[in-house]
Amino acid sequence: MTAKFIKPKFITLEGMDGAGKSTHIANIIEILKSQGREVVSTREPGGTALGERLRELLLHENMHAETETLLMFAARREHIATVIQPALMRGAYVLSDRFTDATYAYQSGAKGVAASKIQLLEQWVQGSLQPDITLLFDVPVEVSMERLASARTPDKFEREGADFFTRIRGAYLQRAKDNPVRFRIIDANRPLDKVKKSVEDIISTL
Ligand SMILES: Nc1ncnc2c1ncn2[C@@H]1O[C@H](COP(=O)(O)OP(=O)(O)O)[C@@H](O)[C@H]1O
Ligand SMILES: [Mg+2]
């Protein structure tokens, strides 16, 4: 009898605040677990004790956009070294609510940090590590803002205006265009069950 070897997968969820990333994570975990996989579900910024402390600062303190970028990557280094890499090494699937594409979208696309600086940090912190697949939950800016308004008390990023969100959406869509093999764009401006079905279709192809 030959055991089927299934390569562990690093899956990231991206998209604007309010697009529905967190809403769909539980279902993805359930699908993968039902296939007998170990699943590590995590998030950025955060994912480690230190990372969660940095998250508090990142989401609530005003700071220079490059400081923000450096702290994001400091948290990411810890996250990769202590959570993501060990999980992938032991064959687990890793599911992260945001990763480096978010740094390109928020700190570069929306706040103007040079993409070349982010690339340098990405190379340093990640080496060759990249997500295998990235689900981009895409919604129009007005929809994102409406959902946020009724969902929760906004953090520093979520309090920004429509221009900021428009730049983020544009930067994400450009990232998807530049990385067509890795990205799957999900039209998240549909009823929850329709979005859920699209997510399930993608996960089932893994
Ligand atoms: N397809 C959808 N239709 C309507 N409301 C949605 C949909 N997806 C998510 N929501 C709601 O929008 C809010 C933000 O969703 P959330 O998953 O927290 O987004 P994110 O994690 O991307 O910021 C929540 O109140 C959620 O219930
Ligand atoms: Mg969320």
mmCIF file of C-alpha atoms and ligand atoms in Angstrom:
data_model
loop_
_atom_site.group_PDB
_atom_site.id
_atom_site.type_symbol
_atom_site.label_atom_id
_atom_site.label_comp_id
_atom_site.label_asym_id
_atom_site.label_seq_id
_atom_site.Cartn_x
_atom_site.Cartn_y
_atom_site.Cartn_z
ATOM 1 C CA MET A 1 0.000 0.000 0.000
ATOM 2 C CA THR A 2 1.412 3.395 -0.884
ATOM 3 C CA ALA A 3 0.549 6.334 1.286
ATOM 4 C CA LYS A 4 -0.467 9.356 -0.722
ATOM 5 C CA PHE A 5 1.910 12.204 0.002
ATOM 6 C CA ILE A 6 0.113 15.523 0.153
ATOM 7 C CA LYS A 7 2.386 18.527 0.297
ATOM 8 C CA PRO A 8 1.572 20.877 3.175
ATOM 9 C CA LYS A 9 0.160 24.158 1.964
ATOM 10 C CA PHE A 10 0.569 27.707 3.108
ATOM 11 C CA ILE A 11 -2.723 29.497 2.439
ATOM 12 C CA THR A 12 -3.224 33.217 3.006
ATOM 13 C CA LEU A 13 -6.412 35.281 3.096
ATOM 14 C CA GLU A 14 -6.236 38.854 1.956
ATOM 15 C CA GLY A 15 -8.562 41.746 1.247
ATOM 16 C CA MET A 16 -9.792 44.984 2.679
ATOM 17 C CA ASP A 17 -11.157 45.318 6.171
ATOM 18 C CA GLY A 18 -14.724 44.088 6.129
ATOM 19 C CA ALA A 19 -14.282 41.915 3.024
ATOM 20 C CA GLY A 20 -15.066 38.714 4.953
ATOM 21 C CA LYS A 21 -11.701 37.041 5.613
ATOM 22 C CA SER A 22 -12.323 36.195 9.264
ATOM 23 C CA THR A 23 -15.884 35.107 8.493
ATOM 24 C CA HIS A 24 -14.708 32.331 6.157
ATOM 25 C CA ILE A 25 -11.722 31.012 8.065
ATOM 26 C CA ALA A 26 -13.653 28.647 10.321
ATOM 27 C CA ASN A 27 -15.211 26.929 7.322
ATOM 28 C CA ILE A 28 -11.855 26.481 5.592
ATOM 29 C CA ILE A 29 -10.412 24.926 8.761
ATOM 30 C CA GLU A 30 -13.357 22.548 8.931
ATOM 31 C CA ILE A 31 -12.965 21.442 5.301
ATOM 32 C CA LEU A 32 -9.247 20.787 5.653
ATOM 33 C CA LYS A 33 -9.674 18.980 8.980
ATOM 34 C CA SER A 34 -12.377 16.777 7.467
ATOM 35 C CA GLN A 35 -9.714 15.688 4.963
ATOM 36 C CA GLY A 36 -7.582 14.554 7.902
ATOM 37 C CA ARG A 37 -5.124 17.431 7.757
ATOM 38 C CA GLU A 38 -3.571 19.194 10.704
ATOM 39 C CA VAL A 39 -4.430 22.882 10.276
ATOM 40 C CA VAL A 40 -2.706 25.795 11.950
ATOM 41 C CA SER A 41 -4.852 28.902 11.782
ATOM 42 C CA THR A 42 -3.108 32.157 12.481
ATOM 43 C CA ARG A 43 -3.126 35.850 11.629
ATOM 44 C CA GLU A 44 -1.027 38.909 10.923
ATOM 45 C CA PRO A 45 -0.004 41.110 12.414
ATOM 46 C CA GLY A 46 0.166 38.674 15.315
ATOM 47 C CA GLY A 47 0.260 34.918 15.419
ATOM 48 C CA THR A 48 2.742 34.755 18.322
ATOM 49 C CA ALA A 49 2.750 36.220 21.830
ATOM 50 C CA LEU A 50 5.241 38.882 20.757
ATOM 51 C CA GLY A 51 3.422 39.430 17.462
ATOM 52 C CA GLU A 52 0.131 40.044 19.243
ATOM 53 C CA ARG A 53 1.800 42.720 21.393
ATOM 54 C CA LEU A 54 3.185 44.328 18.245
ATOM 55 C CA ARG A 55 -0.307 44.071 16.723
ATOM 56 C CA GLU A 56 -1.691 46.204 19.539
ATOM 57 C CA LEU A 57 0.848 48.908 18.713
ATOM 58 C CA LEU A 58 0.366 48.605 14.966
ATOM 59 C CA LEU A 59 -3.421 48.842 15.103
ATOM 60 C CA HIS A 60 -3.697 51.597 17.669
ATOM 61 C CA GLU A 61 -0.564 53.806 17.703
ATOM 62 C CA ASN A 62 0.188 56.392 15.085
ATOM 63 C CA MET A 63 3.682 56.027 13.677
ATOM 64 C CA HIS A 64 5.735 56.712 10.558
ATOM 65 C CA ALA A 65 4.721 54.407 7.693
ATOM 66 C CA GLU A 66 8.245 52.956 7.505
ATOM 67 C CA THR A 67 8.272 52.254 11.243
ATOM 68 C CA GLU A 68 4.990 50.452 10.686
ATOM 69 C CA THR A 69 6.540 48.427 7.865
ATOM 70 C CA LEU A 70 9.529 47.449 10.000
ATOM 71 C CA LEU A 71 7.345 46.380 12.920
ATOM 72 C CA MET A 72 5.168 44.335 10.563
ATOM 73 C CA PHE A 73 8.228 42.475 9.357
ATOM 74 C CA ALA A 74 9.624 42.071 12.878
ATOM 75 C CA ALA A 75 6.352 40.400 13.868
ATOM 76 C CA ARG A 76 6.459 38.370 10.638
ATOM 77 C CA ARG A 77 9.983 37.109 11.339
ATOM 78 C CA GLU A 78 8.874 35.792 14.720
ATOM 79 C CA HIS A 79 5.721 34.332 13.179
ATOM 80 C CA ILE A 80 7.599 32.473 10.453
ATOM 81 C CA ALA A 81 10.357 31.228 12.744
ATOM 82 C CA THR A 82 8.186 29.984 15.574
ATOM 83 C CA VAL A 83 4.822 29.109 13.982
ATOM 84 C CA ILE A 84 4.658 28.937 10.189
ATOM 85 C CA GLN A 85 7.913 27.189 9.340
ATOM 86 C CA PRO A 86 7.649 24.522 12.072
ATOM 87 C CA ALA A 87 4.033 23.778 11.076
ATOM 88 C CA LEU A 88 4.891 23.368 7.394
ATOM 89 C CA MET A 89 7.900 21.209 8.346
ATOM 90 C CA ARG A 90 5.692 18.766 10.204
ATOM 91 C CA GLY A 91 3.241 18.597 7.312
ATOM 92 C CA ALA A 92 0.459 20.844 8.609
ATOM 93 C CA TYR A 93 -1.543 23.244 6.493
ATOM 94 C CA VAL A 94 -1.078 26.849 7.559
ATOM 95 C CA LEU A 95 -3.905 29.303 7.124
ATOM 96 C CA SER A 96 -3.007 32.942 7.758
ATOM 97 C CA ASP A 97 -5.490 35.813 7.939
ATOM 98 C CA ARG A 98 -3.252 38.313 6.080
ATOM 99 C CA PHE A 99 0.455 38.103 5.228
ATOM 100 C CA THR A 100 2.972 40.074 3.149
ATOM 101 C CA ASP A 101 0.533 41.077 0.391
ATOM 102 C CA ALA A 102 -1.170 43.190 3.063
ATOM 103 C CA THR A 103 2.091 45.061 3.668
ATOM 104 C CA TYR A 104 2.301 45.841 -0.041
ATOM 105 C CA ALA A 105 -1.348 46.940 -0.070
ATOM 106 C CA TYR A 106 -1.422 49.009 3.132
ATOM 107 C CA GLN A 107 2.075 50.320 3.765
ATOM 108 C CA SER A 108 3.089 50.674 0.100
ATOM 109 C CA GLY A 109 -0.152 51.027 -1.885
ATOM 110 C CA ALA A 110 -2.026 53.168 0.614
ATOM 111 C CA LYS A 111 0.762 54.859 2.598
ATOM 112 C CA GLY A 112 3.452 55.243 -0.038
ATOM 113 C CA VAL A 113 6.362 53.226 1.376
ATOM 114 C CA ALA A 114 8.605 52.274 -1.565
ATOM 115 C CA ALA A 115 7.794 48.771 -2.775
ATOM 116 C CA SER A 116 11.545 48.208 -3.220
ATOM 117 C CA LYS A 117 12.037 48.612 0.543
ATOM 118 C CA ILE A 118 9.304 46.081 1.234
ATOM 119 C CA GLN A 119 10.921 43.704 -1.251
ATOM 120 C CA LEU A 120 14.212 43.949 0.640
ATOM 121 C CA LEU A 121 12.527 43.095 3.923
ATOM 122 C CA GLU A 122 10.505 40.330 2.297
ATOM 123 C CA GLN A 123 13.678 38.757 0.964
ATOM 124 C CA TRP A 124 15.422 39.042 4.321
ATOM 125 C CA VAL A 125 12.551 37.828 6.481
ATOM 126 C CA GLN A 126 11.025 35.187 4.219
ATOM 127 C CA GLY A 127 13.865 33.903 2.061
ATOM 128 C CA SER A 128 12.062 31.699 -0.445
ATOM 129 C CA LEU A 129 8.927 31.270 1.671
ATOM 130 C CA GLN A 130 5.791 32.387 -0.189
ATOM 131 C CA PRO A 131 2.162 31.373 0.234
ATOM 132 C CA ASP A 132 1.113 28.529 -2.056
ATOM 133 C CA ILE A 133 -2.268 30.093 -2.565
ATOM 134 C CA THR A 134 -3.776 33.463 -1.666
ATOM 135 C CA LEU A 135 -7.511 34.051 -1.527
ATOM 136 C CA LEU A 136 -8.234 37.697 -2.222
ATOM 137 C CA PHE A 137 -11.651 38.706 -0.913
ATOM 138 C CA ASP A 138 -12.560 41.593 -3.153
ATOM 139 C CA VAL A 139 -15.355 44.056 -2.426
ATOM 140 C CA PRO A 140 -16.104 47.600 -3.558
ATOM 141 C CA VAL A 141 -14.894 50.250 -1.137
ATOM 142 C CA GLU A 142 -18.434 51.343 -0.153
ATOM 143 C CA VAL A 143 -19.349 47.764 0.758
ATOM 144 C CA SER A 144 -16.266 47.346 2.899
ATOM 145 C CA MET A 145 -17.001 50.598 4.715
ATOM 146 C CA GLU A 146 -20.674 49.767 5.232
ATOM 147 C CA ARG A 147 -19.880 46.346 6.680
ATOM 148 C CA LEU A 148 -17.268 47.796 9.015
ATOM 149 C CA ALA A 149 -19.629 50.491 10.238
ATOM 150 C CA SER A 150 -22.132 47.899 11.418
ATOM 151 C CA ALA A 151 -19.636 45.243 12.531
ATOM 152 C CA ARG A 152 -17.191 46.678 15.076
ATOM 153 C CA THR A 153 -15.319 49.538 16.662
ATOM 154 C CA PRO A 154 -12.777 50.502 13.996
ATOM 155 C CA ASP A 155 -9.013 50.284 14.527
ATOM 156 C CA LYS A 156 -6.509 52.836 13.188
ATOM 157 C CA PHE A 157 -6.637 51.468 9.622
ATOM 158 C CA GLU A 158 -10.388 50.965 9.600
ATOM 159 C CA ARG A 159 -10.932 54.628 10.520
ATOM 160 C CA GLU A 160 -9.304 55.779 7.276
ATOM 161 C CA GLY A 161 -11.437 57.243 4.489
ATOM 162 C CA ALA A 162 -12.596 56.037 1.100
ATOM 163 C CA ASP A 163 -9.430 57.221 -0.707
ATOM 164 C CA PHE A 164 -7.280 55.061 1.528
ATOM 165 C CA PHE A 165 -9.476 52.017 0.914
ATOM 166 C CA THR A 166 -9.521 52.683 -2.821
ATOM 167 C CA ARG A 167 -5.715 52.606 -2.893
ATOM 168 C CA ILE A 168 -5.696 49.368 -0.910
ATOM 169 C CA ARG A 169 -8.149 47.686 -3.239
ATOM 170 C CA GLY A 170 -6.151 48.817 -6.277
ATOM 171 C CA ALA A 171 -2.888 47.586 -4.776
ATOM 172 C CA TYR A 172 -4.374 44.192 -3.938
ATOM 173 C CA LEU A 173 -5.774 43.769 -7.444
ATOM 174 C CA GLN A 174 -2.396 44.712 -8.879
ATOM 175 C CA ARG A 175 -0.691 42.118 -6.646
ATOM 176 C CA ALA A 176 -3.151 39.533 -7.980
ATOM 177 C CA LYS A 177 -2.391 40.555 -11.554
ATOM 178 C CA ASP A 178 1.355 40.292 -10.919
ATOM 179 C CA ASN A 179 1.038 36.869 -9.240
ATOM 180 C CA PRO A 180 -1.689 35.129 -11.243
ATOM 181 C CA VAL A 181 -0.728 31.573 -10.304
ATOM 182 C CA ARG A 182 -0.826 32.172 -6.559
ATOM 183 C CA PHE A 183 -3.887 34.445 -6.324
ATOM 184 C CA ARG A 184 -7.567 33.527 -6.503
ATOM 185 C CA ILE A 185 -9.845 36.555 -6.544
ATOM 186 C CA ILE A 186 -13.148 35.953 -4.794
ATOM 187 C CA ASP A 187 -16.037 38.306 -5.466
ATOM 188 C CA ALA A 188 -16.989 38.877 -1.832
ATOM 189 C CA ASN A 189 -19.752 41.325 -2.703
ATOM 190 C CA ARG A 190 -22.338 38.537 -2.813
ATOM 191 C CA PRO A 191 -24.500 36.829 -0.199
ATOM 192 C CA LEU A 192 -22.503 34.842 2.337
ATOM 193 C CA ASP A 193 -23.567 31.413 1.043
ATOM 194 C CA LYS A 194 -22.397 32.253 -2.487
ATOM 195 C CA VAL A 195 -19.012 33.454 -1.223
ATOM 196 C CA LYS A 196 -18.766 30.349 0.958
ATOM 197 C CA LYS A 197 -19.387 28.143 -2.072
ATOM 198 C CA SER A 198 -16.614 29.874 -4.053
ATOM 199 C CA VAL A 199 -14.211 29.393 -1.155
ATOM 200 C CA GLU A 200 -15.149 25.719 -0.875
ATOM 201 C CA ASP A 201 -14.614 25.177 -4.605
ATOM 202 C CA ILE A 202 -11.112 26.614 -4.376
ATOM 203 C CA ILE A 203 -10.169 24.693 -1.224
ATOM 204 C CA SER A 204 -11.464 21.439 -2.706
ATOM 205 C CA THR A 205 -8.982 21.768 -5.590
ATOM 206 C CA LEU A 206 -6.032 21.726 -3.188
HETATM 207 N N1 LIG B 1 -20.826 38.223 2.011
HETATM 208 C C1 LIG B 1 -21.208 38.979 3.040
HETATM 209 N N2 LIG B 1 -22.403 39.599 3.034
HETATM 210 C C2 LIG B 1 -22.784 40.371 4.068
HETATM 211 N N3 LIG B 1 -22.059 40.593 5.184
HETATM 212 C C3 LIG B 1 -20.847 40.009 5.251
HETATM 213 C C4 LIG B 1 -20.357 39.176 4.189
HETATM 214 N N4 LIG B 1 -19.124 38.742 4.545
HETATM 215 C C5 LIG B 1 -18.863 39.278 5.738
HETATM 216 N N5 LIG B 1 -19.889 40.027 6.174
HETATM 217 C C6 LIG B 1 -19.958 40.783 7.442
HETATM 218 O O1 LIG B 1 -19.054 41.862 7.325
HETATM 219 C C7 LIG B 1 -18.393 42.096 8.568
HETATM 220 C C8 LIG B 1 -16.893 42.025 8.361
HETATM 221 O O2 LIG B 1 -16.520 40.681 8.053
HETATM 222 P P1 LIG B 1 -15.118 40.089 8.515
HETATM 223 O O3 LIG B 1 -15.110 38.640 8.205
HETATM 224 O O4 LIG B 1 -14.812 40.523 9.890
HETATM 225 O O5 LIG B 1 -14.157 40.855 7.484
HETATM 226 P P2 LIG B 1 -12.554 40.941 7.502
HETATM 227 O O6 LIG B 1 -12.054 39.846 8.378
HETATM 228 O O7 LIG B 1 -12.187 40.741 6.067
HETATM 229 O O8 LIG B 1 -12.238 42.310 7.981
HETATM 230 C C9 LIG B 1 -18.926 41.047 9.539
HETATM 231 O O9 LIG B 1 -19.941 41.635 10.305
HETATM 232 C C10 LIG B 1 -19.474 39.972 8.627
HETATM 233 O O10 LIG B 1 -20.538 39.275 9.228
HETATM 234 MG MG MG B 2 -10.751 39.989 9.999
#
